[in-house]
Short mmCIF file of N, CA and C in Angstrom, two decimals:
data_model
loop_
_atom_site.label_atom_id
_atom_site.label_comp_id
_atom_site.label_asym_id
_atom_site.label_seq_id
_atom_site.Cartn_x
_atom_site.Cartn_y
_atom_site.Cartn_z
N UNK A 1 59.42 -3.59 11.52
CA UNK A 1 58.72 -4.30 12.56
C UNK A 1 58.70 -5.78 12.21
N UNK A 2 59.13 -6.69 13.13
CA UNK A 2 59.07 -8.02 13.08
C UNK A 2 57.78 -8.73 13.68
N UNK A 3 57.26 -9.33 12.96
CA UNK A 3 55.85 -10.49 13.33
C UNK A 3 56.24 -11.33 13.92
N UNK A 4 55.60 -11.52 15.14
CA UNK A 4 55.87 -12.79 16.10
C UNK A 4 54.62 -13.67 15.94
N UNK A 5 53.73 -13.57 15.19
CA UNK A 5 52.76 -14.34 14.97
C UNK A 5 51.98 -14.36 15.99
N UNK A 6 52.03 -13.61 16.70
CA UNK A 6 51.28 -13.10 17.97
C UNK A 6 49.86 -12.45 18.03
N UNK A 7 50.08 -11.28 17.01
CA UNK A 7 49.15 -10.60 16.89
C UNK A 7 47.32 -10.82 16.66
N UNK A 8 47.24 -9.82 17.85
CA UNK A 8 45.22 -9.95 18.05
C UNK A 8 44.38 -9.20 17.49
N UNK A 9 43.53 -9.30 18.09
CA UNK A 9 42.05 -8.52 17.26
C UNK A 9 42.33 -8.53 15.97
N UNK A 10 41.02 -7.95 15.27
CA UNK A 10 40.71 -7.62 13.98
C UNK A 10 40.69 -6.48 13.29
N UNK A 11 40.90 -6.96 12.34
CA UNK A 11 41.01 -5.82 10.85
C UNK A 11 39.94 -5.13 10.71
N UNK A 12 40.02 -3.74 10.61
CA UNK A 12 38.91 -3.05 9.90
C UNK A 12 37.70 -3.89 8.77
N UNK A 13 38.49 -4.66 8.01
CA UNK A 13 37.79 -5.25 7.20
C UNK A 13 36.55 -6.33 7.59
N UNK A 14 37.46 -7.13 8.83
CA UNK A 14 36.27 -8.17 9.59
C UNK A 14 35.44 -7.32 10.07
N UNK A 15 36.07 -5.94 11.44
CA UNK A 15 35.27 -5.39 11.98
C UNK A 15 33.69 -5.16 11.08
N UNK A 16 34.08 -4.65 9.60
CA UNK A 16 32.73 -3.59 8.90
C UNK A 16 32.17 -5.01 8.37
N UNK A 17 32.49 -6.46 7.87
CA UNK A 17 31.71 -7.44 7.33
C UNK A 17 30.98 -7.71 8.58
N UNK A 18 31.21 -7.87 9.76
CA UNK A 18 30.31 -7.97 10.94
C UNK A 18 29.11 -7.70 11.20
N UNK A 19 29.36 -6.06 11.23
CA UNK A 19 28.85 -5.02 11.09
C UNK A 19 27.72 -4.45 10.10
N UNK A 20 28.20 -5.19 8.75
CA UNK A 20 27.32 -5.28 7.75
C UNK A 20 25.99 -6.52 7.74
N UNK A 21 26.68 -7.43 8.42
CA UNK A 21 26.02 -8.81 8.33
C UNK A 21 25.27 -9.22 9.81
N UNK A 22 25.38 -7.86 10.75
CA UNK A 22 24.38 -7.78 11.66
C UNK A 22 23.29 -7.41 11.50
N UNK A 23 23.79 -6.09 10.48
CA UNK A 23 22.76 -4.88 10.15
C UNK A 23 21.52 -5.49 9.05
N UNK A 24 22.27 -6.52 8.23
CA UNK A 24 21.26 -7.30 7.30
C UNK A 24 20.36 -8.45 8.36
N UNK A 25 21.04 -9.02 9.28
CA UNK A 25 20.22 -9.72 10.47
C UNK A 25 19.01 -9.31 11.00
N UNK A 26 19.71 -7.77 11.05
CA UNK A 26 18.09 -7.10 12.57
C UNK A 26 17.45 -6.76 11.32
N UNK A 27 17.96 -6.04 10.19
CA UNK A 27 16.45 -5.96 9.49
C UNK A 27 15.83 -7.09 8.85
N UNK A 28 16.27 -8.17 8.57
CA UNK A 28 15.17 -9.47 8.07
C UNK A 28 14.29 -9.48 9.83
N UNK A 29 14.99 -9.56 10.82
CA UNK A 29 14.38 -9.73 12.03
C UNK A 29 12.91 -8.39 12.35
N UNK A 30 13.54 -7.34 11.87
CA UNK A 30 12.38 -6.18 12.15
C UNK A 30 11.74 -6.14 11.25
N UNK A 31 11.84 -6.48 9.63
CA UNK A 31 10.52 -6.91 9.07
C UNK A 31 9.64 -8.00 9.16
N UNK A 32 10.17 -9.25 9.65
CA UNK A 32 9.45 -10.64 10.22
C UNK A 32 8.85 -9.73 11.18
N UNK A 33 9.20 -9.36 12.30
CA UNK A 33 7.99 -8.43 13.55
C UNK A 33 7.28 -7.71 12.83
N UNK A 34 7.52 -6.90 11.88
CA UNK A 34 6.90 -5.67 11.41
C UNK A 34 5.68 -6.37 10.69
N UNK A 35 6.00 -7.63 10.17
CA UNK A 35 4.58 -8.18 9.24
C UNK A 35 4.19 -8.70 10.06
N UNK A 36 4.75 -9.36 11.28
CA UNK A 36 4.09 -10.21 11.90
C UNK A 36 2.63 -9.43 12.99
N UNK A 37 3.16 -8.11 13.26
CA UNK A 37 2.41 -7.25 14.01
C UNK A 37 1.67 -6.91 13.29
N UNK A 38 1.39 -6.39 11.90
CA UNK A 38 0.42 -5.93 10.77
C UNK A 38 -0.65 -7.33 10.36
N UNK A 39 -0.50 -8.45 10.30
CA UNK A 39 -0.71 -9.50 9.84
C UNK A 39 -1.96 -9.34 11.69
N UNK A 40 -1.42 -9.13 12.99
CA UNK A 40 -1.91 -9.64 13.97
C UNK A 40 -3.10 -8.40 13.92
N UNK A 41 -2.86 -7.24 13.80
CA UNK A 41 -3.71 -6.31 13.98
C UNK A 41 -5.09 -6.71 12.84
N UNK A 42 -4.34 -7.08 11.33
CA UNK A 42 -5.59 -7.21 10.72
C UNK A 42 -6.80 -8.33 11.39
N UNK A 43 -5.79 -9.42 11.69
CA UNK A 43 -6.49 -10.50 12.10
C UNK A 43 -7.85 -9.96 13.70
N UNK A 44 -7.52 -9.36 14.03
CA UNK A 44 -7.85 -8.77 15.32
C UNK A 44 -9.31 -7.90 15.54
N UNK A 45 -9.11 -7.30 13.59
CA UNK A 45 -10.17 -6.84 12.99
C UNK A 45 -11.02 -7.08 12.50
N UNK A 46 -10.82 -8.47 11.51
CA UNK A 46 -11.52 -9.47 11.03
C UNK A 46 -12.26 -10.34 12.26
N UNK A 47 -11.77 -10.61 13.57
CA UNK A 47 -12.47 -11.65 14.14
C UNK A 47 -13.13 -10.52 14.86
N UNK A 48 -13.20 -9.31 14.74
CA UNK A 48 -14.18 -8.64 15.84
C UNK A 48 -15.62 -8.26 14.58
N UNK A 49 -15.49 -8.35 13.35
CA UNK A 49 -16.08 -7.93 12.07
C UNK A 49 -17.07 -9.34 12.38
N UNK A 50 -16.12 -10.45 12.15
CA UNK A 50 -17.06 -11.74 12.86
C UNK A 50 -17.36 -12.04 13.66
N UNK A 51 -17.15 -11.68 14.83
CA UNK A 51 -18.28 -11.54 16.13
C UNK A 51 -19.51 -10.94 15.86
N UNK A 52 -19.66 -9.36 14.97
CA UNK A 52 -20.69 -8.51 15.48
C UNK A 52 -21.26 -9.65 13.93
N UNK A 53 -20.68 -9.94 13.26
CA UNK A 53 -21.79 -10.92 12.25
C UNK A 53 -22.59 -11.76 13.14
N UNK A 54 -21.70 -12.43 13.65
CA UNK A 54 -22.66 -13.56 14.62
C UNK A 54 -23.40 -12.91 15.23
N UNK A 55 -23.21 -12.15 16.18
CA UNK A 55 -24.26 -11.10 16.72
C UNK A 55 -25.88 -11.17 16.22
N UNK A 56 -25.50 -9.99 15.45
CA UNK A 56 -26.33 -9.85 14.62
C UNK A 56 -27.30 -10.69 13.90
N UNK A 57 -26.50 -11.92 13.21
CA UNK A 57 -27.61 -13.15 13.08
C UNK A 57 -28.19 -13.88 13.97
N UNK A 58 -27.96 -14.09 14.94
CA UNK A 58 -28.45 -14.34 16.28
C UNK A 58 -29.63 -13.90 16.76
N UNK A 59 -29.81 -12.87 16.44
CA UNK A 59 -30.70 -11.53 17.02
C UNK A 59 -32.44 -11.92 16.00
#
């Protein structure tokens, strides 16, 4: 077979570094959400803990 220097697409090899270097993407991305949602819930808990404080001293 003769090369005309033509030839397209990609190699198995690019295809799976892609592939690999997406897969390392979404998970830094789904643990940034994942703390970011744990981090929001605590917070959520704490300011309702400090409401019924205020409350309460109020009273």
């Amino acid at each position: 077979m003769i090369s005309t220097g033509k030839e397209q697409g990609f190699t198995l090899v690019e295809v799976l570094v892609a592939l690999t270097v997406t897969a390392l993407m979404l998970t830094a991305v789904y643990q940034t959400v994942s703390s970011a949602s744990i981090a929001r819930e605590k917070l959520a808990v704490e300011s309702a803990r400090h409401h019924t404080a205020r409350i309460m001293v109020e009273r």
